[in-house]
Amino acid sequence: MSYSSQVGRTLDDEHRTNLALLEKVEHALTRLAYSDPAFTGLMSQFARAMEHDIERHFQFEEESLFPLMREAGDGEMADLMVEEHGVIREIACELLPLARIAAAGEMDEPQRVLLKQHALEMVERQVAHIQKETMALLPMLDDLLDQETDRELAFAYACDPALRPSR
Amino acid sequence: MTERPAPAKAPVRAALMVASRQGTRAAKTAAGAFIGGAKGRLLPASIPLRHFGAAVVFHLLAWLALAVGAANGTDFGAGLGWPLAAVHLITLGVLGMSVLGAGAQLLPVASRQAATGAYLLAAIWWLYMPGVAVLALGMGLARPAWLAAGAAACTLALLLWGLLTARNLFGARGMPGVVAHGWAALAALLVMLAAALALVSVWLGWPAAPARHTVLALHRVMAPYGFIGLFSLGLSYVLVPMFVLADSPDDRYQLASLVLLVLALASAALAALGLAPAALMALGLLAGSIAVALHLWLMARTLRQGMRRFAGPSGTLVRLGWGGLVASLVLGWVLLLQWPLPDAGLWFGLCLVGIWQMSFLLGILQRIAPFLAAMHALPGRRAPTPSALSHDGALQLHRICHIGALVLLAGAIATSNHAVMFAAACVGTVGALAFCTFFGVLLWRLRRPAAASSSASHAGIR
């Protein structure tokens, strides 16, 4: 996939980073021991992504992009994305405390079951959501954003402290 | 943070037109239009699911028919009998039924049209499903009258479905590659049906019936490579990019592959009718080989550029299917050049129907059935995800049994041993039962309240 808008390229980069992380999480949940340092490190990274990056990404889309989509007559698609953001946030609320416990290496058996259950659901829902955004939303941005708006939004997204990615 | 996959380099194409308040504008990818607009373009769940369900049951019956044939010592190619019934339970029952259901749902969604004709599709199913059953019984029990009755019902059902699909294709916007594959498949369907009816007239012993070998050759080309093959290849340009998150291949390449396929089919058809058979069959095979090479190159590039891996049982079966397609063409050359390979015709049939078409279709079916079902799930706090409706264990078992059964079938051909054929049928039956379990679980979970099905299924059944 390649996009001509800066915003599209930025969001696509984040999607790719997130997909790589989700793939590692999915793999780790089925293959690694929960006490493995690689697992605890990955859970720490996963928790950080849920806490900061996902919210920041969603907030930007909801505040800056979806209104433009609605104006252009693509409200149905925007509503679908918002609905999916809501579900992913809901799962993140349930999953984040468990991911933090896993990152600290202090999980008991019931928590492990819950972690796996919620994390696998999170992986699948995020992948499906990224799939929709990649194939339907991001290509749309090339038409929705003129050059100036694109530059302004990309700059604001990169500079706003509230929207700055955690590293 | 983490290593990032290499960015894809394929240009995004303007493929579809999307109606918006600002007028009509381009939607950039076929798969994007599919995913973004699918929910509003769905047929009632009962329509695709009844077709998929019947295909799953016919899959089981096909292996059972083969077991009966093997137990009775019947060979493939021995005329009417249970092996021939098994082949038609697969081609008409599994492949045909799935194409009817998938085509009716996927083509309108992908071409951005309202999915209409639900009542007609239900009626078609009620005509086609018993038609296949009666035809298979007629073949198995060697009763030409039953065979003729079943064939008549299937023909009528396929013609009605063809009319509905033609209407869909006529109104399609964008996606010229997929739409052109659809038209070519419909043309192949007409030739295939004509050849099939001519074959029935041969079985009925009508005096005016054409020469058996002529219509059989035509039927053997137009059914697998024409009707089923063209639809499979065309829909791959939508489905595979969607599975792996990639652009659809360039329309020009899709159309180039299609032109070569049509040339191949036309040449093979004329050769079957006796017009310069050696030269035209060679031309057809050459054109078909290049077309398939181009198609598989496009698929390989799509997989390479995709942001997700095409893994799991589905990915294995689809890749196995592609291998079978190549092997069938290699065996086509072996047959044409009359190389001394014992039972070359049987090897060709195994690669064509067993390895290519059955593996490919079952691989695709296990992805699209949960995908479509998830869109129809009962509303709730969290609608179930496709994998929450699926059953990974059953699919893993099916994959093992499917591959095992194909290996045993190859062993049966190599040794001409009925016991090995019976063992293949038994292993295939276990695999088919596993696939039935997958589909049954999907239907059961579809009816559960959303939150329950979603959380329970992610607890470890993936």
XYZ file of C-alpha atoms in Angstrom:
629
model
C 0.000 0.000 0.000
C 1.253 3.500 -0.719
C -0.516 6.766 -0.025
C 0.113 10.212 -1.396
C -1.056 12.112 1.721
C 1.404 12.650 4.571
C -1.327 11.821 7.080
C -2.058 8.575 5.250
C 1.606 7.613 5.271
C 1.984 8.454 8.980
C -1.056 6.415 9.968
C 0.062 3.575 7.700
C 3.463 3.544 9.432
C 1.742 3.284 12.791
C -0.510 0.498 11.528
C 2.518 -1.485 10.353
C 4.290 -0.986 13.681
C 1.182 -2.041 15.539
C 0.626 -5.096 13.316
C 4.189 -6.228 13.978
C 3.624 -5.852 17.731
C 0.281 -7.687 17.578
C 1.854 -10.539 15.666
C 4.550 -10.857 18.345
C 1.939 -10.791 21.106
C -0.146 -13.460 19.383
C 2.935 -15.624 18.931
C 4.135 -15.076 22.505
C 0.774 -15.969 24.057
C 0.822 -19.393 22.465
C 4.546 -20.170 22.466
C 6.373 -18.429 25.330
C 6.378 -19.151 29.064
C 4.748 -16.327 31.027
C 7.856 -15.968 33.181
C 10.151 -15.677 30.148
C 11.885 -12.256 30.141
C 11.042 -11.939 26.448
C 7.365 -12.335 27.354
C 7.387 -9.845 30.223
C 9.255 -7.325 28.057
C 6.735 -7.748 25.268
C 3.823 -7.311 27.689
C 5.400 -4.108 28.914
C 5.578 -2.860 25.336
C 2.012 -4.008 24.675
C 0.741 -2.205 27.786
C 2.511 0.987 26.722
C 0.988 0.767 23.258
C -2.502 0.357 24.693
C -2.050 3.141 27.180
C -0.611 5.776 24.874
C -0.311 4.946 21.194
C -3.726 3.498 20.494
C -5.580 6.283 22.288
C -3.482 8.922 20.577
C -4.107 7.345 17.151
C -7.862 7.018 17.769
C -8.174 10.540 19.159
C -6.506 12.012 16.089
C -8.770 10.112 13.721
C -11.917 10.969 15.644
C -11.137 14.660 16.065
C -9.410 15.438 12.783
C -10.369 12.906 10.132
C -13.825 11.525 10.796
C -15.507 14.969 10.704
C -14.005 15.440 7.245
C -15.310 12.042 6.206
C -18.791 12.925 7.430
C -18.692 16.203 5.514
C -17.743 14.287 2.398
C -20.723 11.950 2.830
C -18.830 8.992 4.272
C -20.527 9.187 7.672
C -21.464 5.531 7.636
C -17.825 4.514 7.423
C -16.852 7.047 10.117
C -19.584 5.699 12.433
C -18.331 2.154 11.886
C -14.776 3.206 12.783
C -15.956 5.027 15.928
C -17.956 1.968 16.959
C -14.860 -0.208 16.563
C -12.732 2.296 18.499
C -15.242 1.984 21.340
C -14.982 -1.793 21.431
C -11.166 -1.719 21.288
C -11.048 0.846 24.111
C -13.359 -1.354 26.160
C -11.095 -4.370 25.702
C -8.026 -2.231 26.437
C -9.602 -1.225 29.783
C -9.964 -4.885 30.742
C -6.608 -5.910 29.329
C -4.307 -3.134 30.490
C -4.187 -4.096 34.203
C -3.507 -7.700 33.248
C -0.757 -6.720 30.799
C 0.892 -4.660 33.561
C 0.801 -7.626 35.955
C 2.237 -9.838 33.190
C 4.977 -7.261 32.555
C 5.882 -7.481 36.247
C 5.986 -11.284 35.974
C 3.418 -11.759 38.735
C 0.577 -13.637 37.096
C -1.486 -16.384 38.695
C -3.348 -19.002 36.654
C -6.792 -17.306 36.446
C -5.093 -14.091 35.377
C -3.178 -15.945 32.654
C -6.415 -17.349 31.259
C -7.994 -13.900 31.266
C -4.917 -12.284 29.728
C -4.847 -14.766 26.870
C -8.587 -14.422 26.298
C -8.585 -10.621 26.190
C -5.268 -10.278 24.361
C -6.276 -12.632 21.537
C -9.554 -10.775 21.164
C -7.648 -7.477 21.110
C -5.282 -8.798 18.435
C -8.078 -9.951 16.173
C -10.192 -6.820 16.567
C -7.239 -4.522 15.995
C -6.115 -6.437 12.926
C -9.640 -6.296 11.482
C -9.848 -2.583 12.301
C -6.480 -1.837 10.710
C -7.619 -3.855 7.709
C -10.635 -1.591 7.280
C -8.628 1.574 7.781
C -5.849 0.470 5.448
C -8.120 -0.575 2.636
C -10.972 1.890 2.963
C -10.042 4.916 5.113
C -6.432 5.685 4.179
C -6.994 5.584 0.404
C -9.901 7.973 0.979
C -7.573 10.523 2.599
C -5.853 11.179 -0.725
C -9.166 12.614 -1.932
C -10.355 14.150 1.321
C -7.263 16.213 2.193
C -5.920 19.011 0.065
C -2.170 19.606 0.268
C -2.356 22.359 2.860
C -4.768 20.570 5.185
C -2.699 17.432 4.858
C 0.502 19.269 5.844
C -1.171 21.055 8.760
C -2.725 17.882 10.146
C 0.467 15.858 9.759
C 2.441 18.621 11.533
C -0.113 18.927 14.324
C -0.126 15.173 14.832
C 3.660 15.066 15.035
C 3.960 18.084 17.394
C 0.982 17.995 19.750
C 2.281 16.722 23.118
C -1.065 15.091 23.809
C -0.740 13.268 20.521
C 2.951 12.430 20.739
C 3.730 8.714 20.515
C 5.396 6.945 23.433
C 8.808 5.441 22.652
C 9.852 -0.045 18.926
C 9.693 -3.201 16.828
C 11.043 -4.176 13.445
C 8.717 -2.997 10.747
C 7.642 -4.942 7.680
C 9.045 -3.590 4.410
C 6.648 -1.119 2.852
C 4.826 -2.314 -0.197
C 5.615 -0.577 -3.474
C 2.532 -1.311 -5.528
C 0.649 1.807 -6.633
C -2.844 2.258 -5.343
C -5.297 2.055 -8.169
C -8.537 3.866 -8.662
C -10.719 0.848 -9.104
C -14.210 1.587 -7.928
C -16.617 4.449 -7.809
C -18.203 5.388 -4.526
C -21.326 7.513 -4.269
C -20.979 10.373 -1.789
C -22.605 13.765 -1.238
C -19.802 15.292 -3.278
C -20.714 13.108 -6.226
C -19.147 9.918 -7.413
C -15.510 9.421 -6.631
C -13.019 6.618 -6.742
C -12.600 4.017 -3.999
C -8.981 3.024 -4.217
C -9.054 -0.706 -3.754
C -11.526 -3.424 -4.539
C -10.950 -5.008 -1.162
C -11.401 -1.608 0.464
C -14.779 -1.236 -1.129
C -15.539 -4.763 0.009
C -14.610 -4.222 3.636
C -15.893 -0.686 3.887
C -19.227 -1.291 2.282
C -19.935 -4.908 2.979
C -22.380 -4.576 5.820
C -24.991 -2.735 3.804
C -24.776 -5.170 0.902
C -25.406 -8.468 2.603
C -27.914 -11.057 1.565
C -29.853 -12.658 4.429
C -27.417 -14.931 6.305
C -29.477 -17.965 5.386
C -28.602 -17.563 1.684
C -24.803 -17.918 1.675
C -24.824 -20.151 4.749
C -27.296 -22.649 3.284
C -25.060 -22.933 0.216
C -21.925 -23.365 2.326
C -23.736 -25.822 4.615
C -24.850 -27.956 1.682
C -21.293 -27.873 0.296
C -19.976 -29.100 3.648
C -22.471 -31.990 3.683
C -21.755 -32.922 0.035
C -18.055 -32.946 0.950
C -18.785 -35.641 3.526
C -21.012 -37.562 1.094
C -18.298 -37.451 -1.574
C -15.791 -39.258 0.644
C -18.471 -41.763 1.705
C -19.340 -42.425 -1.956
C -15.671 -43.054 -2.666
C -15.501 -45.457 0.277
C -18.493 -47.401 -1.092
C -16.861 -47.497 -4.537
C -13.530 -48.673 -3.119
C -15.215 -51.330 -0.976
C -16.972 -52.656 -4.097
C -13.722 -52.677 -6.053
C -14.930 -50.057 -8.540
C -12.238 -48.162 -10.467
C -12.200 -44.557 -11.557
C -12.950 -44.262 -15.255
C -15.110 -47.388 -15.194
C -18.239 -45.445 -16.217
C -21.232 -45.012 -13.926
C -20.511 -46.006 -10.335
C -19.661 -44.588 -6.940
C -16.249 -43.138 -7.891
C -17.929 -41.063 -10.611
C -20.630 -40.085 -8.108
C -17.900 -39.026 -5.650
C -16.264 -36.819 -8.279
C -19.584 -35.105 -9.056
C -20.453 -34.712 -5.387
C -17.219 -32.727 -5.186
C -17.516 -30.774 -8.437
C -21.235 -29.998 -8.352
C -21.883 -30.476 -4.650
C -18.870 -28.831 -3.043
C -17.368 -26.581 -5.702
C -20.541 -25.645 -7.575
C -22.598 -25.086 -4.426
C -19.871 -22.894 -2.893
C -19.491 -20.839 -6.073
C -23.262 -20.302 -6.142
C -23.283 -19.034 -2.551
C -20.036 -17.098 -2.613
C -20.661 -15.557 -6.034
C -24.153 -14.414 -5.064
C -22.812 -12.652 -1.969
C -19.288 -11.554 -2.888
C -19.878 -10.178 -6.385
C -22.511 -7.583 -5.368
C -20.431 -6.497 -2.366
C -17.230 -6.233 -4.361
C -18.897 -4.433 -7.263
C -20.785 -2.039 -4.957
C -24.298 -3.070 -5.771
C -27.303 -3.964 -3.712
C -27.462 -7.713 -3.135
C -30.820 -8.698 -4.604
C -32.597 -11.885 -5.555
C -32.642 -13.531 -2.131
C -35.900 -15.399 -2.862
C -34.658 -16.527 -6.249
C -31.372 -17.690 -4.710
C -33.276 -19.691 -2.100
C -35.386 -21.258 -4.854
C -32.246 -22.025 -6.846
C -30.797 -23.780 -3.786
C -33.949 -25.867 -3.396
C -33.656 -26.900 -7.036
C -29.894 -27.424 -7.141
C -29.360 -29.255 -3.845
C -31.736 -32.188 -4.545
C -30.619 -32.091 -8.190
C -27.030 -32.834 -7.164
C -28.176 -35.552 -4.760
C -30.351 -37.293 -7.378
C -27.634 -36.976 -10.042
C -25.051 -38.509 -7.695
C -27.432 -41.329 -6.773
C -28.114 -41.933 -10.460
C -24.383 -42.209 -11.097
C -23.688 -44.344 -8.028
C -26.562 -46.764 -8.652
C -26.069 -46.647 -12.446
C -29.570 -45.388 -13.138
C -29.430 -43.092 -16.157
C -33.016 -41.870 -15.664
C -32.166 -40.562 -12.178
C -28.981 -39.084 -13.528
C -30.984 -37.281 -16.230
C -33.520 -35.948 -13.721
C -30.758 -34.653 -11.457
C -28.885 -33.133 -14.381
C -32.029 -31.356 -15.576
C -32.603 -29.820 -12.133
C -28.957 -28.763 -11.821
C -28.965 -27.273 -15.321
C -32.075 -25.220 -14.660
C -30.699 -24.030 -11.307
C -27.344 -23.063 -12.826
C -29.031 -21.218 -15.696
C -31.182 -19.202 -13.273
C -28.129 -18.432 -11.166
C -26.258 -17.460 -14.320
C -29.010 -14.975 -15.222
C -28.875 -13.438 -11.751
C -25.086 -13.210 -11.877
C -25.166 -11.721 -15.367
C -27.484 -8.985 -14.087
C -25.015 -8.323 -11.281
C -22.040 -8.197 -13.607
C -23.903 -5.953 -16.024
C -24.361 -3.302 -13.325
C -20.885 -3.675 -11.802
C -18.825 -0.536 -11.333
C -15.063 -0.828 -11.561
C -13.066 -4.019 -10.999
C -12.784 -4.805 -14.723
C -10.543 -7.806 -14.078
C -12.910 -9.539 -11.675
C -15.986 -8.651 -13.727
C -14.394 -9.962 -16.942
C -13.513 -13.227 -15.179
C -17.184 -13.453 -14.163
C -18.426 -13.006 -17.736
C -15.934 -15.564 -19.059
C -16.986 -18.034 -16.348
C -20.639 -17.611 -17.321
C -19.793 -18.294 -20.977
C -17.875 -21.404 -19.882
C -20.882 -22.440 -17.777
C -23.103 -22.460 -20.870
C -20.662 -24.627 -22.843
C -20.185 -26.898 -19.833
C -23.938 -27.376 -19.427
C -24.373 -28.125 -23.128
C -21.619 -30.744 -22.923
C -23.091 -32.195 -19.709
C -26.549 -32.545 -21.250
C -25.005 -34.172 -24.325
C -23.258 -36.662 -22.011
C -26.554 -37.421 -20.307
C -28.073 -38.151 -23.702
C -25.215 -40.619 -24.273
C -25.977 -42.355 -20.946
C -29.659 -42.476 -21.873
C -28.720 -44.158 -25.147
C -30.447 -41.636 -27.377
C -29.745 -42.392 -31.014
C -28.985 -38.758 -31.852
C -26.447 -38.446 -29.038
C -23.070 -37.026 -30.055
C -19.814 -38.983 -29.767
C -19.055 -39.585 -26.088
C -15.347 -38.789 -26.228
C -16.032 -35.426 -27.898
C -18.472 -34.097 -25.303
C -16.534 -35.697 -22.459
C -13.372 -33.851 -23.503
C -15.338 -30.601 -23.729
C -16.963 -31.184 -20.332
C -13.614 -32.035 -18.696
C -12.120 -28.729 -19.824
C -15.042 -26.346 -19.368
C -16.159 -27.492 -15.917
C -12.894 -27.317 -13.938
C -10.857 -24.742 -15.866
C -13.834 -22.805 -17.263
C -16.736 -22.332 -14.879
C -15.147 -23.159 -11.517
C -11.603 -22.149 -12.476
C -12.420 -18.730 -13.859
C -14.605 -17.831 -10.875
C -11.904 -19.027 -8.457
C -9.173 -17.058 -10.175
C -11.315 -13.932 -10.512
C -12.502 -13.860 -6.901
C -8.907 -14.494 -5.753
C -8.083 -10.956 -6.904
C -10.487 -9.649 -4.237
C -10.176 -12.209 -1.470
C -6.430 -12.852 -1.233
C -5.517 -9.130 -0.993
C -8.208 -8.768 1.660
C -6.833 -11.668 3.712
C -3.264 -10.334 3.740
C -3.916 -6.580 3.615
C -2.484 -5.771 0.204
C -3.479 -3.965 -2.965
C -5.398 -5.911 -5.576
C -3.106 -6.809 -8.496
C -3.055 -4.388 -11.400
C -6.161 -4.770 -13.606
C -4.002 -4.929 -16.737
C -2.255 -8.071 -15.477
C -5.553 -9.607 -14.358
C -6.992 -9.002 -17.820
C -3.856 -10.294 -19.564
C -4.108 -13.532 -17.594
C -7.805 -13.759 -18.447
C -7.266 -13.214 -22.194
C -4.760 -16.072 -22.196
C -7.157 -18.274 -20.222
C -9.973 -17.590 -22.673
C -7.620 -18.373 -25.575
C -6.655 -21.605 -23.799
C -10.264 -22.633 -23.210
C -11.364 -21.762 -26.742
C -8.448 -23.704 -28.230
C -9.117 -26.721 -26.013
C -12.823 -26.608 -26.865
C -12.161 -26.508 -30.594
C -9.611 -29.305 -30.205
C -12.204 -31.369 -28.346
C -14.612 -30.843 -31.233
C -12.008 -32.314 -33.571
C -10.584 -29.189 -35.163
C -6.786 -29.606 -35.477
C -6.740 -31.346 -32.092
C -2.984 -31.718 -31.596
C -2.076 -28.162 -32.599
C -4.972 -26.460 -30.833
C -4.560 -28.497 -27.658
C -0.874 -27.551 -27.599
C -1.783 -23.892 -28.146
C -4.392 -24.106 -25.398
C -1.999 -25.692 -22.938
C 0.685 -23.142 -23.734
C -1.707 -20.205 -23.298
C -3.143 -21.758 -20.135
C 0.301 -22.363 -18.665
C 1.349 -18.749 -19.247
C -1.956 -17.477 -17.852
C -1.622 -19.566 -14.705
C 2.016 -18.537 -14.285
C 0.941 -14.886 -14.488
C -1.917 -15.432 -12.039
C 0.308 -17.208 -9.530
C 2.989 -14.536 -9.899
C 0.321 -11.920 -9.059
C -0.793 -13.955 -6.061
C 2.794 -14.461 -4.852
C 3.440 -10.723 -5.177
C 0.240 -9.961 -3.267
C 1.277 -12.310 -0.459
C 4.764 -10.784 -0.371
C 3.441 -7.231 -0.205
C 0.705 -8.023 2.300
C 0.907 -6.591 5.783
C -0.323 -9.884 7.254
C 0.866 -13.430 6.667
C -1.530 -15.874 5.025
C -0.999 -18.543 7.677
C -2.953 -21.333 9.342
C -4.876 -24.212 7.774
C -6.485 -21.884 5.258
C -3.131 -20.611 3.958
C -1.772 -24.163 3.689
C -4.767 -25.410 1.720
C -4.818 -22.458 -0.668
C -1.084 -22.876 -1.401
C -1.605 -26.616 -1.857
C -4.397 -25.788 -4.275
C -2.117 -23.558 -6.332
C 0.429 -26.388 -6.441
C -2.309 -28.724 -7.713
C -3.224 -26.257 -10.457
C 0.382 -26.214 -11.696
C 0.631 -30.003 -11.426
C -2.576 -30.428 -13.459
C -1.049 -28.385 -16.290
C 2.188 -30.393 -16.149
C 0.114 -33.561 -16.421
C -1.819 -31.975 -19.271
C 1.487 -31.721 -21.145
C 2.309 -35.331 -20.209
C -1.015 -36.456 -21.665
C -0.647 -34.324 -24.776
C 2.883 -35.525 -25.478
C 1.826 -39.085 -24.629
C 4.704 -39.648 -22.233
C 4.601 -43.137 -20.745
C 3.134 -42.343 -17.341
C 0.786 -45.113 -16.162
C -2.676 -43.824 -15.248
C -1.762 -40.296 -16.356
C -5.471 -39.479 -16.652
C -6.091 -40.421 -13.028
C -3.110 -38.377 -11.841
C -4.450 -35.471 -13.857
C -7.885 -35.817 -12.230
C -6.391 -36.044 -8.742
C -4.332 -32.889 -9.255
C -7.175 -31.015 -10.901
C -10.150 -31.785 -8.668
C -8.623 -33.148 -5.472
C -5.535 -31.059 -4.987
C -6.287 -27.807 -6.809
C -9.996 -27.198 -6.590
C -10.976 -28.946 -3.382
C -7.969 -27.724 -1.370
C -8.274 -24.172 -2.678
C -11.996 -23.942 -2.122
C -12.005 -25.449 1.373
C -9.147 -23.100 2.282
C -11.120 -20.082 1.104
C -14.413 -21.325 2.568
C -12.989 -21.606 6.083
C -12.028 -17.917 5.878
C -15.102 -16.377 4.258
C -17.768 -18.357 6.136
C -16.772 -16.961 9.582
C -16.171 -13.516 8.015
C -19.683 -13.347 6.560
C -21.214 -14.955 9.640
C -19.577 -12.359 11.926
C -21.291 -9.633 9.911
C -24.640 -11.316 10.549
C -24.097 -12.054 14.247
C -26.770 -11.095 16.762
C -26.230 -7.499 17.894
C -24.650 -7.110 21.305
C -22.121 -5.202 23.325
C -19.305 -6.813 21.370
C -20.192 -8.479 18.101
C -18.244 -11.737 17.729
C -15.072 -11.764 15.665
C -14.668 -14.286 12.811
C -12.284 -16.428 14.837
C -14.671 -16.378 17.783
C -17.164 -18.128 15.496
C -14.619 -20.551 14.102
C -13.124 -23.735 15.566
C -9.392 -23.941 15.054
C -9.017 -27.517 16.328
C -11.548 -28.844 13.823
C -9.832 -26.986 10.986
C -6.406 -28.296 12.007
C -7.767 -31.846 12.032
C -9.405 -31.297 8.667
C -6.130 -30.030 7.180
C -4.224 -33.111 8.361
C -6.903 -35.521 7.137
C -7.370 -33.704 3.824
C -3.667 -33.868 2.998
C -3.448 -37.444 4.306
C -6.393 -38.507 2.140
C -4.841 -36.939 -0.959
C -1.533 -38.722 -0.284
C -3.380 -42.019 0.145
C -5.343 -41.409 -3.064
C -2.024 -40.901 -4.851
C -0.861 -44.185 -3.316
C -4.041 -45.890 -4.528
C -3.429 -44.668 -8.079
C 0.233 -45.697 -7.969
C -0.544 -49.193 -6.671
C -4.042 -49.726 -8.145
C -4.953 -50.977 -4.698
C -8.582 -50.737 -3.581
C -7.673 -51.107 0.081
C -5.527 -47.979 -0.128
C -8.372 -46.166 -1.901
C -10.719 -47.246 0.886
C -8.232 -45.988 3.487
C -8.040 -42.647 1.630
C -11.820 -42.396 1.676
C -11.927 -43.166 5.418
C -9.322 -40.521 6.236
C -11.131 -38.055 3.964
C -14.387 -38.840 5.766
C -12.816 -38.026 9.142
C -11.568 -34.730 7.665
C -15.011 -33.975 6.242
C -16.578 -34.665 9.647
C -14.093 -32.221 11.173
C -15.139 -29.626 8.599
C -18.801 -30.325 9.453
C -17.903 -29.723 13.105
C -16.296 -26.395 12.196
C -19.414 -25.343 10.313
C -21.794 -26.610 12.993
C -19.895 -24.714 15.692
C -20.025 -21.598 13.512
C -23.824 -21.816 13.197
C -24.223 -22.521 16.907
C -22.033 -19.623 17.972
C -23.751 -17.328 15.490
C -26.978 -17.764 17.402
C -25.456 -17.036 20.808
C -25.599 -13.536 22.326
C -22.638 -11.510 21.088
C -20.648 -10.919 24.282
C -20.847 -14.564 25.335
C -19.664 -15.950 22.026
C -16.839 -13.472 21.737
C -15.232 -13.895 25.140
C -15.711 -17.659 25.452
C -14.224 -18.380 22.079
C -11.089 -16.383 22.684
C -10.400 -18.373 25.822
C -8.348 -20.914 23.963
C -10.342 -22.549 21.192
C -8.584 -20.523 18.461
